[in-house]
Short mmCIF file of C-alpha atoms and ligand atoms in Angstrom, two decimals:
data_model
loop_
_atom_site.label_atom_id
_atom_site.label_comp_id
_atom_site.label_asym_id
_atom_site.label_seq_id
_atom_site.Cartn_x
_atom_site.Cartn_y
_atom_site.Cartn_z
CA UNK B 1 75.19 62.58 53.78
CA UNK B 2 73.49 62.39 57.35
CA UNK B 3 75.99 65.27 58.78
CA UNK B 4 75.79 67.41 55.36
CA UNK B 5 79.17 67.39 55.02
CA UNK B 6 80.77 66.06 52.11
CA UNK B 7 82.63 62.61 53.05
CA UNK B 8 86.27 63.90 51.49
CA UNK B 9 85.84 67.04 53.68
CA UNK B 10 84.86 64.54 56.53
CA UNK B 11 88.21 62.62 55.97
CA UNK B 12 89.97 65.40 55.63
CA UNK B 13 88.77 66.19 58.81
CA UNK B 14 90.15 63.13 59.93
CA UNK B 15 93.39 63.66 58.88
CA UNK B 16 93.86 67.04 59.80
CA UNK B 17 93.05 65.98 63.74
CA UNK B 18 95.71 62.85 63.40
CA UNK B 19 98.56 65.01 62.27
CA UNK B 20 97.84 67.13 65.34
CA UNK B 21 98.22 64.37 67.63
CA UNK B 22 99.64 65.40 70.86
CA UNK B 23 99.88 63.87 74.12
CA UNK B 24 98.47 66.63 76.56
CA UNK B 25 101.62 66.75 78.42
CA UNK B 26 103.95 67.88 75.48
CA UNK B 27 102.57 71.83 75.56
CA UNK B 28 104.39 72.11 78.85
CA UNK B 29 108.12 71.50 77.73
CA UNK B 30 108.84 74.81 77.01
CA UNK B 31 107.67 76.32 79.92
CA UNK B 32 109.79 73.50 81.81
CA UNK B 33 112.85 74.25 80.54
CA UNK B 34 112.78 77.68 80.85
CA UNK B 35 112.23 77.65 84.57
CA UNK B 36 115.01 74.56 85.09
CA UNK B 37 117.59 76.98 84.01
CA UNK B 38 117.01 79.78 86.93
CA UNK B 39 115.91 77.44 89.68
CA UNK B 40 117.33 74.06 91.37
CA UNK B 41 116.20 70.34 91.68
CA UNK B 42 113.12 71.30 94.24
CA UNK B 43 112.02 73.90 92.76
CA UNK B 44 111.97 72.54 89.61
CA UNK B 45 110.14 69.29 90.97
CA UNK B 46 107.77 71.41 92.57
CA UNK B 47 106.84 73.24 89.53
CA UNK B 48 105.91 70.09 87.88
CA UNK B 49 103.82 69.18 89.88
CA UNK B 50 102.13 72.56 89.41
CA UNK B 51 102.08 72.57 85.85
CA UNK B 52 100.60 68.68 86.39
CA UNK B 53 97.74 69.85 88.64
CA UNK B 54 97.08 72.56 86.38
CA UNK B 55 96.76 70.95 83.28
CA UNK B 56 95.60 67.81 83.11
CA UNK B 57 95.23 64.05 84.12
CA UNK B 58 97.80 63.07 81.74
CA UNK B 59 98.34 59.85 83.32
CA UNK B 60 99.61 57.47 80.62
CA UNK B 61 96.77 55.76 80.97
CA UNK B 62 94.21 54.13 78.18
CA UNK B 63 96.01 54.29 75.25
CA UNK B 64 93.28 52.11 73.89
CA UNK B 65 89.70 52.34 74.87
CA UNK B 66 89.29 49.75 77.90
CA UNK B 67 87.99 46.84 77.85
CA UNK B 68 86.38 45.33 80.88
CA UNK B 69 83.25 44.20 82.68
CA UNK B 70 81.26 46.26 84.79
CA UNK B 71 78.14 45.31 87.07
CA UNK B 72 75.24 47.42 85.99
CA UNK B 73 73.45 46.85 83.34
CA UNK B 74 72.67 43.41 84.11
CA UNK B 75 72.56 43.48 88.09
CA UNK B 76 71.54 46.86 88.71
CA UNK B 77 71.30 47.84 92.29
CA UNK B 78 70.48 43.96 93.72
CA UNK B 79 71.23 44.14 97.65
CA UNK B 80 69.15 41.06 98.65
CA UNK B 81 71.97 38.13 98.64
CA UNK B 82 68.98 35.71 99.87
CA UNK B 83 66.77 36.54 97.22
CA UNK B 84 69.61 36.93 94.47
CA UNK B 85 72.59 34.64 95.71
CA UNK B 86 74.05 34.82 92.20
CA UNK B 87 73.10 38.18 91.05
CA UNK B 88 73.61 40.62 93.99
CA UNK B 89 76.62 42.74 94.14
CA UNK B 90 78.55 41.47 96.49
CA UNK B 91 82.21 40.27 96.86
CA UNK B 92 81.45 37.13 95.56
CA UNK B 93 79.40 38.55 92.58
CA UNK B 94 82.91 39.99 91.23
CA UNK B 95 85.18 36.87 92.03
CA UNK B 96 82.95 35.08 90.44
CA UNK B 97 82.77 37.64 87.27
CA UNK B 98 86.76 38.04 87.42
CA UNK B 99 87.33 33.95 87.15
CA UNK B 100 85.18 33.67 84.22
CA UNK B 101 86.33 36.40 82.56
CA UNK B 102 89.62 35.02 82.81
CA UNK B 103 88.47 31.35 82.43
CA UNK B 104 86.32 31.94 79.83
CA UNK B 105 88.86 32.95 77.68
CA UNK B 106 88.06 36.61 77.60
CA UNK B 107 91.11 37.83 79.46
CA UNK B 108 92.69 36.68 76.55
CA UNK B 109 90.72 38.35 74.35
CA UNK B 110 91.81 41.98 76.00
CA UNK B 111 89.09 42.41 78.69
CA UNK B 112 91.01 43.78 81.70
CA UNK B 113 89.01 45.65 83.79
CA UNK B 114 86.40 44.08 86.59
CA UNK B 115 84.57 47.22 87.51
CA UNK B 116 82.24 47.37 90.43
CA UNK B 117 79.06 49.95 89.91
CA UNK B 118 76.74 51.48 92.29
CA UNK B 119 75.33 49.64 95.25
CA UNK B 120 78.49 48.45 96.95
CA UNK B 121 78.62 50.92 100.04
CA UNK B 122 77.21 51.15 103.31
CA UNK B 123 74.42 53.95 103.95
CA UNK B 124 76.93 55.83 105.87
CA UNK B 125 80.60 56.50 106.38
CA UNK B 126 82.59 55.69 109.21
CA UNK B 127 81.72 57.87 112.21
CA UNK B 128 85.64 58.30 113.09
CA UNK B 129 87.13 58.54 110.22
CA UNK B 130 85.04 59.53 107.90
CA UNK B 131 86.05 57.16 105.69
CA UNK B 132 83.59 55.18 102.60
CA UNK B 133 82.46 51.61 103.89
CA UNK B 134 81.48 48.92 102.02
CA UNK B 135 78.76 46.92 102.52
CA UNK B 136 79.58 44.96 105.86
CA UNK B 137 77.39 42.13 105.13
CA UNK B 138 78.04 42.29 101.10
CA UNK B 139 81.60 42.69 101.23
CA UNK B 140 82.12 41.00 104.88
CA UNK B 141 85.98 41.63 104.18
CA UNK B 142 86.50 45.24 102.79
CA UNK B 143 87.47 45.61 99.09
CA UNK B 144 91.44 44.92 99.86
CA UNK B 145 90.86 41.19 99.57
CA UNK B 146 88.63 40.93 96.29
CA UNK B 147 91.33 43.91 94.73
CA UNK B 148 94.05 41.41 95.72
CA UNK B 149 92.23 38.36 93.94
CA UNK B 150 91.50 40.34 90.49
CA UNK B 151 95.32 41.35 90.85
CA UNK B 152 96.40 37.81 91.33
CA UNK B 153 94.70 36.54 88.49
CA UNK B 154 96.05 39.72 86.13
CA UNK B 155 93.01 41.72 86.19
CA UNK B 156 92.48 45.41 86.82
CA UNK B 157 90.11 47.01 89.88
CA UNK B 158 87.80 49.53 89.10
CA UNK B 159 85.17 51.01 91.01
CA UNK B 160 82.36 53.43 91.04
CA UNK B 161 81.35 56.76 92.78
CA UNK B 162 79.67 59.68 92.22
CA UNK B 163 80.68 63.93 92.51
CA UNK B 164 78.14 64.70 94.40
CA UNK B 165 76.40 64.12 98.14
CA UNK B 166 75.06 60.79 96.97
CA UNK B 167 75.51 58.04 94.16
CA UNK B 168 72.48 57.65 91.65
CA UNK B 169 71.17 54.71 94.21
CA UNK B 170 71.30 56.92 97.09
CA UNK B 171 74.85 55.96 98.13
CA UNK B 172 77.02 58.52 99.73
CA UNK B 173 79.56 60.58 96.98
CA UNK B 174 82.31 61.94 97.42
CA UNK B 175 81.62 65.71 97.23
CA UNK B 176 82.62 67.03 101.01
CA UNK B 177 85.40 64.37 101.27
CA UNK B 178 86.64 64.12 97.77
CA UNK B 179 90.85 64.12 99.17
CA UNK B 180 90.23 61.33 101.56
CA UNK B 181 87.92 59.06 99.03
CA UNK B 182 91.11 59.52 96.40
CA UNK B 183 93.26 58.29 99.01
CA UNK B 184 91.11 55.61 100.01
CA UNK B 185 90.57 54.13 96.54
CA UNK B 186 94.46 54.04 96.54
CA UNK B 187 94.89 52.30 99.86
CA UNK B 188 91.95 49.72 98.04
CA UNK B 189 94.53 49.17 95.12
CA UNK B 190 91.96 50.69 92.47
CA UNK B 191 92.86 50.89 88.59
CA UNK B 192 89.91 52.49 87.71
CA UNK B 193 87.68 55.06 88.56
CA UNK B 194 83.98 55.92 87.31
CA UNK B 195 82.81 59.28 88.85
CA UNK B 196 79.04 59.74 87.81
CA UNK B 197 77.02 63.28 89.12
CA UNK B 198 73.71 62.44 90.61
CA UNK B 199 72.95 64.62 93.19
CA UNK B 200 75.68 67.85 92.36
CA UNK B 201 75.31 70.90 90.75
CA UNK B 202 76.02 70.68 86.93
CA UNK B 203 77.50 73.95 87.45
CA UNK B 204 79.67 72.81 89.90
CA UNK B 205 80.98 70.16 87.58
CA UNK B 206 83.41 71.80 85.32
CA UNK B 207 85.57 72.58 88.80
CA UNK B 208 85.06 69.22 90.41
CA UNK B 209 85.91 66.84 87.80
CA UNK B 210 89.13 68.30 87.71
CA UNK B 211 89.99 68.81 91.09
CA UNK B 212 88.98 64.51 91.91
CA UNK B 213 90.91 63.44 88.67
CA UNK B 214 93.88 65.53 90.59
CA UNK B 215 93.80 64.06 93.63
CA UNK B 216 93.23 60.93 92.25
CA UNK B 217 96.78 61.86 90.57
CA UNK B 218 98.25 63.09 93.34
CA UNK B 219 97.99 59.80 95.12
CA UNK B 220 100.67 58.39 93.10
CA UNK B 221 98.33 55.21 91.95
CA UNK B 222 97.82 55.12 88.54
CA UNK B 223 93.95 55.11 88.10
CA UNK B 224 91.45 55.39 84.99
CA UNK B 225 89.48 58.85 85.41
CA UNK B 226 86.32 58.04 83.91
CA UNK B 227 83.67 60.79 83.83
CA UNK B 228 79.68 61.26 83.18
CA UNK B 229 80.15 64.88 83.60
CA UNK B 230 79.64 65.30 79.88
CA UNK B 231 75.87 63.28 80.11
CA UNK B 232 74.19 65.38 82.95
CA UNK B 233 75.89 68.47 81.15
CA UNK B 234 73.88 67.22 77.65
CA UNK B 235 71.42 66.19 79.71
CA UNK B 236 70.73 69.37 80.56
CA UNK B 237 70.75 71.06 77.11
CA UNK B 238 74.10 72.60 78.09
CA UNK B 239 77.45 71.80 75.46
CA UNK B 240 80.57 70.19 77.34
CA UNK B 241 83.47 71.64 76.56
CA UNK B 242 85.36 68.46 75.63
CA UNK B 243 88.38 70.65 75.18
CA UNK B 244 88.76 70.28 78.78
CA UNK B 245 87.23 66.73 79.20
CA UNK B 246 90.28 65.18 77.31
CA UNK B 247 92.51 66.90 79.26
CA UNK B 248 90.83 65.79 82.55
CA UNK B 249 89.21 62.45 81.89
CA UNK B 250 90.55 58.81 79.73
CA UNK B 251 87.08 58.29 79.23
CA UNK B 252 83.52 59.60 79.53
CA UNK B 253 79.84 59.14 79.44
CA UNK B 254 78.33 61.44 76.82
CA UNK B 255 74.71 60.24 76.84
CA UNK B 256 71.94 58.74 78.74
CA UNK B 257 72.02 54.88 80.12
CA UNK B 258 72.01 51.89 78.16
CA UNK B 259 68.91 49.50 78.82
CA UNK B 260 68.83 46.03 77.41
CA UNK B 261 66.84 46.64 73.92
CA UNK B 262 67.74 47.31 70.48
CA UNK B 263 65.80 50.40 70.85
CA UNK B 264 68.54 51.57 73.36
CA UNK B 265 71.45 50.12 71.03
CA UNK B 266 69.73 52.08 68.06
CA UNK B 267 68.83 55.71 70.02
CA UNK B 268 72.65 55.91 71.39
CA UNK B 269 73.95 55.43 67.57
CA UNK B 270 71.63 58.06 66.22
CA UNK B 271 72.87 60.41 69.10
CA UNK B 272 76.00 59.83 68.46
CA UNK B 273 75.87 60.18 64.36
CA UNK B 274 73.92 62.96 65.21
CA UNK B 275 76.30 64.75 66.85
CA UNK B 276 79.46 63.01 65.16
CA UNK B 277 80.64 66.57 64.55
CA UNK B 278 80.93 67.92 67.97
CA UNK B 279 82.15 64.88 69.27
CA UNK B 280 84.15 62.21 67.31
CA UNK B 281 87.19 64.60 66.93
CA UNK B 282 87.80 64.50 70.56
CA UNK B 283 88.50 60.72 70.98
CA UNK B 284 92.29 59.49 70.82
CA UNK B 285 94.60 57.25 72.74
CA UNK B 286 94.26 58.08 76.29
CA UNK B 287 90.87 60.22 75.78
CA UNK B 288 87.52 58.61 74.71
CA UNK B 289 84.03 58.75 74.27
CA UNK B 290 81.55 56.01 76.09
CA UNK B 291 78.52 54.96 74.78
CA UNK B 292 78.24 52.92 77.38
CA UNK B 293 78.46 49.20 78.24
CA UNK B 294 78.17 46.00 75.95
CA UNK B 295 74.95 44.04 76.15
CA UNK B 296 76.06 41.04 74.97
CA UNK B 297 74.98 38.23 76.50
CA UNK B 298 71.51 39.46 78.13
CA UNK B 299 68.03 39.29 77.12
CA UNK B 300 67.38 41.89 74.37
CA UNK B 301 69.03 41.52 71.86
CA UNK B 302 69.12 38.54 68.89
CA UNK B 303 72.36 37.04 67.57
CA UNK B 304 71.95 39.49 64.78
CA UNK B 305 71.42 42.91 66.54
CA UNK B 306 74.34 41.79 68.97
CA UNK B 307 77.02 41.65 66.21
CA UNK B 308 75.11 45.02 65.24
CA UNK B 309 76.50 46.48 68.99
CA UNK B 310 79.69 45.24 68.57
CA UNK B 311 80.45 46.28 65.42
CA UNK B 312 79.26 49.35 65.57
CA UNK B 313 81.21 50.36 69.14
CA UNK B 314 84.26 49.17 67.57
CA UNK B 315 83.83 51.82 64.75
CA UNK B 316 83.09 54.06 67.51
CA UNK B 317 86.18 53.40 69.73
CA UNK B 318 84.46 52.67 72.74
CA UNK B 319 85.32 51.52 75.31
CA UNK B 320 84.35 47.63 75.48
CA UNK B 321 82.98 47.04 78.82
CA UNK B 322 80.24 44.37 78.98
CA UNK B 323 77.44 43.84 81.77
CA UNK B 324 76.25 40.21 81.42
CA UNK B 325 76.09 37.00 83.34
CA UNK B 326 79.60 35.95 81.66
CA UNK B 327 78.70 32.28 82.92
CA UNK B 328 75.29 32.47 81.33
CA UNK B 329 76.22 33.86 77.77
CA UNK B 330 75.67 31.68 75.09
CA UNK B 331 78.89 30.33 72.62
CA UNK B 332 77.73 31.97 69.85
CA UNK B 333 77.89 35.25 71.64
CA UNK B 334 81.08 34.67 73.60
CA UNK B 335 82.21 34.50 70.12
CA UNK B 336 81.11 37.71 68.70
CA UNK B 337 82.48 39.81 72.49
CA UNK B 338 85.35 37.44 71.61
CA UNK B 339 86.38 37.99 68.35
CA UNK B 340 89.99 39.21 67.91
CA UNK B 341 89.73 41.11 64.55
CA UNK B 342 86.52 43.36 65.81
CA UNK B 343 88.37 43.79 69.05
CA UNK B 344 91.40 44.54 66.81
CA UNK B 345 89.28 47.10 64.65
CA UNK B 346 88.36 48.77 68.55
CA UNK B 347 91.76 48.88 69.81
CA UNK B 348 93.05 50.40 66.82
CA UNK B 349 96.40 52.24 67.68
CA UNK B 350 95.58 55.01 65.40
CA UNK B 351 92.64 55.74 68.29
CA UNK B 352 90.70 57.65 65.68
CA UNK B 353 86.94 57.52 66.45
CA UNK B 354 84.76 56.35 63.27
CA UNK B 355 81.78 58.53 61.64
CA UNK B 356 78.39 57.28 60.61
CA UNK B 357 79.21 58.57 56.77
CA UNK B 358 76.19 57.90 54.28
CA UNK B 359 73.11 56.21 54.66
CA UNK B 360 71.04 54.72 51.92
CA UNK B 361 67.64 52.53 51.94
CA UNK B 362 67.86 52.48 55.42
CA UNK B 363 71.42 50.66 55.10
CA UNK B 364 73.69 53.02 56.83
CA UNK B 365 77.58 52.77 56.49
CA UNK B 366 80.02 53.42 59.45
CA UNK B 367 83.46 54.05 58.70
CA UNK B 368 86.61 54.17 60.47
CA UNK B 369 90.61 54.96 59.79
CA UNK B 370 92.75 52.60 60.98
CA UNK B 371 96.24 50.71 60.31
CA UNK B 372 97.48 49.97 58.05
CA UNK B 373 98.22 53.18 56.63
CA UNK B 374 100.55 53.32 53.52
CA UNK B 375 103.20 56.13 52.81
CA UNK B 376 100.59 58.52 51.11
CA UNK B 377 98.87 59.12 53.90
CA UNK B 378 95.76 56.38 52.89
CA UNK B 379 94.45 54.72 55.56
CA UNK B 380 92.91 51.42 55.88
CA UNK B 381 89.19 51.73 56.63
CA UNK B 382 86.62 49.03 59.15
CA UNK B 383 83.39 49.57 57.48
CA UNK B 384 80.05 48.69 59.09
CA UNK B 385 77.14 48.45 56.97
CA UNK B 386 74.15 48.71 59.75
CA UNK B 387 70.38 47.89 58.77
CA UNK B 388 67.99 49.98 60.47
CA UNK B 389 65.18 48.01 58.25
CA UNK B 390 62.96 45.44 59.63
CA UNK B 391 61.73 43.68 56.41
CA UNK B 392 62.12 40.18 56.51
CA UNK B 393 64.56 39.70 54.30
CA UNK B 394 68.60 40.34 54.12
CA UNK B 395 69.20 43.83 52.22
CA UNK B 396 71.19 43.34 49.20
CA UNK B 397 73.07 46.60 48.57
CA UNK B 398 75.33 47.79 46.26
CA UNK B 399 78.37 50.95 46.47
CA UNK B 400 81.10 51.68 44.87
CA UNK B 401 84.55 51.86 46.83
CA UNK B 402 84.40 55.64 45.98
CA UNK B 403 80.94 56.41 47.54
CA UNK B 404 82.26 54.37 50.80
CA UNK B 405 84.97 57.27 50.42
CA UNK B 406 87.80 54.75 49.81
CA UNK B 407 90.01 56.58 47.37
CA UNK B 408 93.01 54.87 47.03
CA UNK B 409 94.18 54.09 43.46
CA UNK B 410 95.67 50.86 43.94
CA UNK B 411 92.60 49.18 46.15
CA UNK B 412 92.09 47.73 49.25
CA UNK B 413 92.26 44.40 50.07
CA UNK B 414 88.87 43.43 51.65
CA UNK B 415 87.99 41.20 54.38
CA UNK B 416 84.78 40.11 56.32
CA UNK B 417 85.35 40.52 60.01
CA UNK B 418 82.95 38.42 61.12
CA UNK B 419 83.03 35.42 58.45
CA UNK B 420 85.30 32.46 58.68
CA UNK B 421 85.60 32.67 54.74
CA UNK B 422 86.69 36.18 54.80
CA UNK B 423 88.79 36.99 51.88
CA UNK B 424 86.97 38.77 49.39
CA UNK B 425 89.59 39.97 47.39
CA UNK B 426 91.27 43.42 46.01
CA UNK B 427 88.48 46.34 45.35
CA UNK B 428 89.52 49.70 43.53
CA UNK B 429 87.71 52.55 43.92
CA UNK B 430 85.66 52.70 40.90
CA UNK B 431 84.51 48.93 41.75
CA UNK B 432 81.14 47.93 43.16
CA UNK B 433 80.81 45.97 46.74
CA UNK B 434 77.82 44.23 47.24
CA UNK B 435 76.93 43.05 50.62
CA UNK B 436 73.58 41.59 51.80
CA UNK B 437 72.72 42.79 55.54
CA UNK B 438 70.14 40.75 57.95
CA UNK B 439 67.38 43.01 59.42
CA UNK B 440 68.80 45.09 62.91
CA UNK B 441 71.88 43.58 61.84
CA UNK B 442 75.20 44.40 60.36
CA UNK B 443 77.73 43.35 57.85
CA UNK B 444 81.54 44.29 58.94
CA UNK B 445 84.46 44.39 56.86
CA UNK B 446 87.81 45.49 56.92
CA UNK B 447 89.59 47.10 53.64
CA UNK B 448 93.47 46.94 54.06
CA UNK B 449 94.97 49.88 52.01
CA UNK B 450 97.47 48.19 48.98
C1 GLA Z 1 73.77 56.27 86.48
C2 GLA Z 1 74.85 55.82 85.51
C3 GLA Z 1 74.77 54.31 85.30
C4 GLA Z 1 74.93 53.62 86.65
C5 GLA Z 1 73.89 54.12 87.62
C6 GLA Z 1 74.11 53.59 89.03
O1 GLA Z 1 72.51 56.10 85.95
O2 GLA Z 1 74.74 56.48 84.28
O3 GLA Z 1 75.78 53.88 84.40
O4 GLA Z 1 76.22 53.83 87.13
O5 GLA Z 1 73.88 55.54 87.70
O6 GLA Z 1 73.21 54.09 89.95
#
């Protein structure tokens, strides 16, 4: 067992958190009514509101993990539009990026979100108003017109700043003008939000998360809150309280930066099996962890070791928000960042985050509830079997149903996610499952409860 706890207990677990489901408005109720008795309509409106500010982001929103495309990864912090025509951001970068993702058939496929990163803003604000500016030569129009086009075409905006004086690339943040940059991403018809915290106070952090997910709130646009307060916090050797991240944030960045290697891929699952304990029980519909974006569809990694990402941030719940040249990935990948019973496994209404749950000759197993789940309280289970071996040949392991900690007496139906012929048949819990795993890669099943 990598976390030393026994996998029952660990389901247990599991079970335990799901019956305590809650949506973080619900705690307020009483309170409400209490107060609606003694005072009128106004009053009572303005206590909500209160109670809203106070307690949370609560906005509806992500009820799955989102699913998206976002610039980074793949074109960084490219300004030079001569040098890069078709990789720097600019307006045209994203209109481009938002017609293939709905060309390309990924739209289809649940990808939503179009998500501008760092890199889009002017070196300074406007002298009068003090308002952000994007890039005048970048984004010759503003942001109103591309916002419009990803609207037209059924997409979602999202765009990136930072808590504190200045983005990670030296932009300006949002710190001394955090009210009017909320309103402002309003006026620009934004859906999303991703705050990162270069250049703040850590200490700072656990006040001004918060307060911007508020006014973002209080501008009456629904918007995404997503939040690396969390990664400079662990970052730091300091634990984040993600008590008070779910209540404040849909999503957020626990750990460092993806970079476009296996070696990446591989040191963000170890941190996160790692620390499974601290940190899987705080993901659930509307609030989720972020290992960060897809890299699909780039240069590092082989066929192989990109169903291994996929897989594997499905178990996790995480958000699926790719960073690729979407008219430069290859078919057999579009397939994989394409394939509906993965994405299915991801978007799992249950929202329970998987575990990492045994590993054995370097073969480890990643499990994760999910519907169906039959009147006895069994779950179904998506199981990832992940090779961290390197020897030549395909692994052939062997477990029985029980050591995978599938329990339930009358089987599971199995199939193989990422296999045309996928039915494999009904497996009890005393049986044996053998599966044969590629080096860096993965073999992904799903085992419907009977
Ligand atoms: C930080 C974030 C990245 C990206 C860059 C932009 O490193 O973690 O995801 O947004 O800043 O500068």
């Amino acid at each position: 067992m990598l976390s030393g706890v026994p996998q029952r207990t660990q389901h247990a677990q599991i079970y335990k958190f799901m019956n305590s489901y809650h949506s973080p408005g619900l705690t307020h109720r009483p309170q409400l009514r209490m107060y609606r008795a003694s005072i009128g309509f106004l009053g009572t409106f303005l206590l909500l509101q209160l109670l809203h500010c106070g307690m949370g982001l609560d906005n509806g929103l992500a009820l799955t993990p989102p699913m998206g495309w976002m610039s980074w990864e793949r074109f960084r912090c490219l300004t030079d539009c001569e040098l890069y025509p078709n990789e720097c951001i600019s307006e045209q970068l994203f209109r481009r990026h938002a017609d293939l993702l709905v060309n390309e058939g990924y739209a289809d496929a649940g990808y939503e979100y179009i998500i501008i990163d760092d890199c889009w803003l002017e070196k300074d604000r406007d002298n009068k108003t003090q308002k952000l500016v994007a890039d005048k030569k970048r984004f010759p129009n503003g942001l109103n017109p591309l916002a419009d086009h990803i609207h037209n075409i059924g997409l979602k905006f999202g765009l990136y700043q930072d808590y504190g004086t200045n983005t990670c690339a030296g932009f300006p943040g949002v710190i001394k003008h955090m009210q009017l940059d909320a309103q402002t991403f309003a006026e620009w018809d934004v859906d999303y939000v991703k705050l990162d915290g270069c250049y703040a106070n850590i200490s700072d952090m656990a006040v001004g998360y918060p307060e911007f997910g508020r006014l973002l709130n209080a501008t009456g646009r629904p918007m995404v809150y997503s939040c690396s307060w969390p990664a400079y916090q662990e970052d730091a050797g300091e634990m984040p309280d993600y008590t008070s991240l779910k209540q404040h944030c849909n999503l957020w960045r626990n750990w460092d930066d993806i970079d476009d290697s296996l070696e990446s891929v591989a040191q963000i699952m170890d941190y996160f099996g790692k620390n499974q304990d601290r940190i899987q029980p705080h993901a659930g519909p509307g609030h989720w962890n972020d290992p960060d974006m897809l890299l699909l569809g780039n240069y590092g990694l082989s066929y192989d070791q990109s169903k291994l990402q996929m897989a594997i941030w499905s178990i996790m719940a995480a958000p699926l928000i790719m960073s690729n040249d979407l008219a430069a990935v290859r078919p057999e990948i579009k397939d994989i960042l394409q394939n509906r019973k993965v994405i299915a496994v991801d978007q799992d209404v249950l929202g329970i985050q998987g575990r990492r749950v045994l590993s054995k000759n370097q073969i480890e197993v990643w499990s994760r509830p999910i519907t169906p789940v039959v009147s006895n309280n069994q779950h179904s289970y998506a199981v990832a079997f992940a090779s961290r071996r390197s020897d030549g040949a395909p692994y052939r392991i062997v477990f029985t149903l029980k050591e995978l900690g599938l329990h339930n007496a009358a089987g599971y139906n199995v199939e193989d996610l990422y296999e045309d012929k996928s039915k494999l048949g009904i497996f009890r819990p005393a049986n044996q499952f053998i599966t044969r795993v590629n080096p860096n890669g993965v073999t992904f099943y799903k085992f419907t409860v009977l």
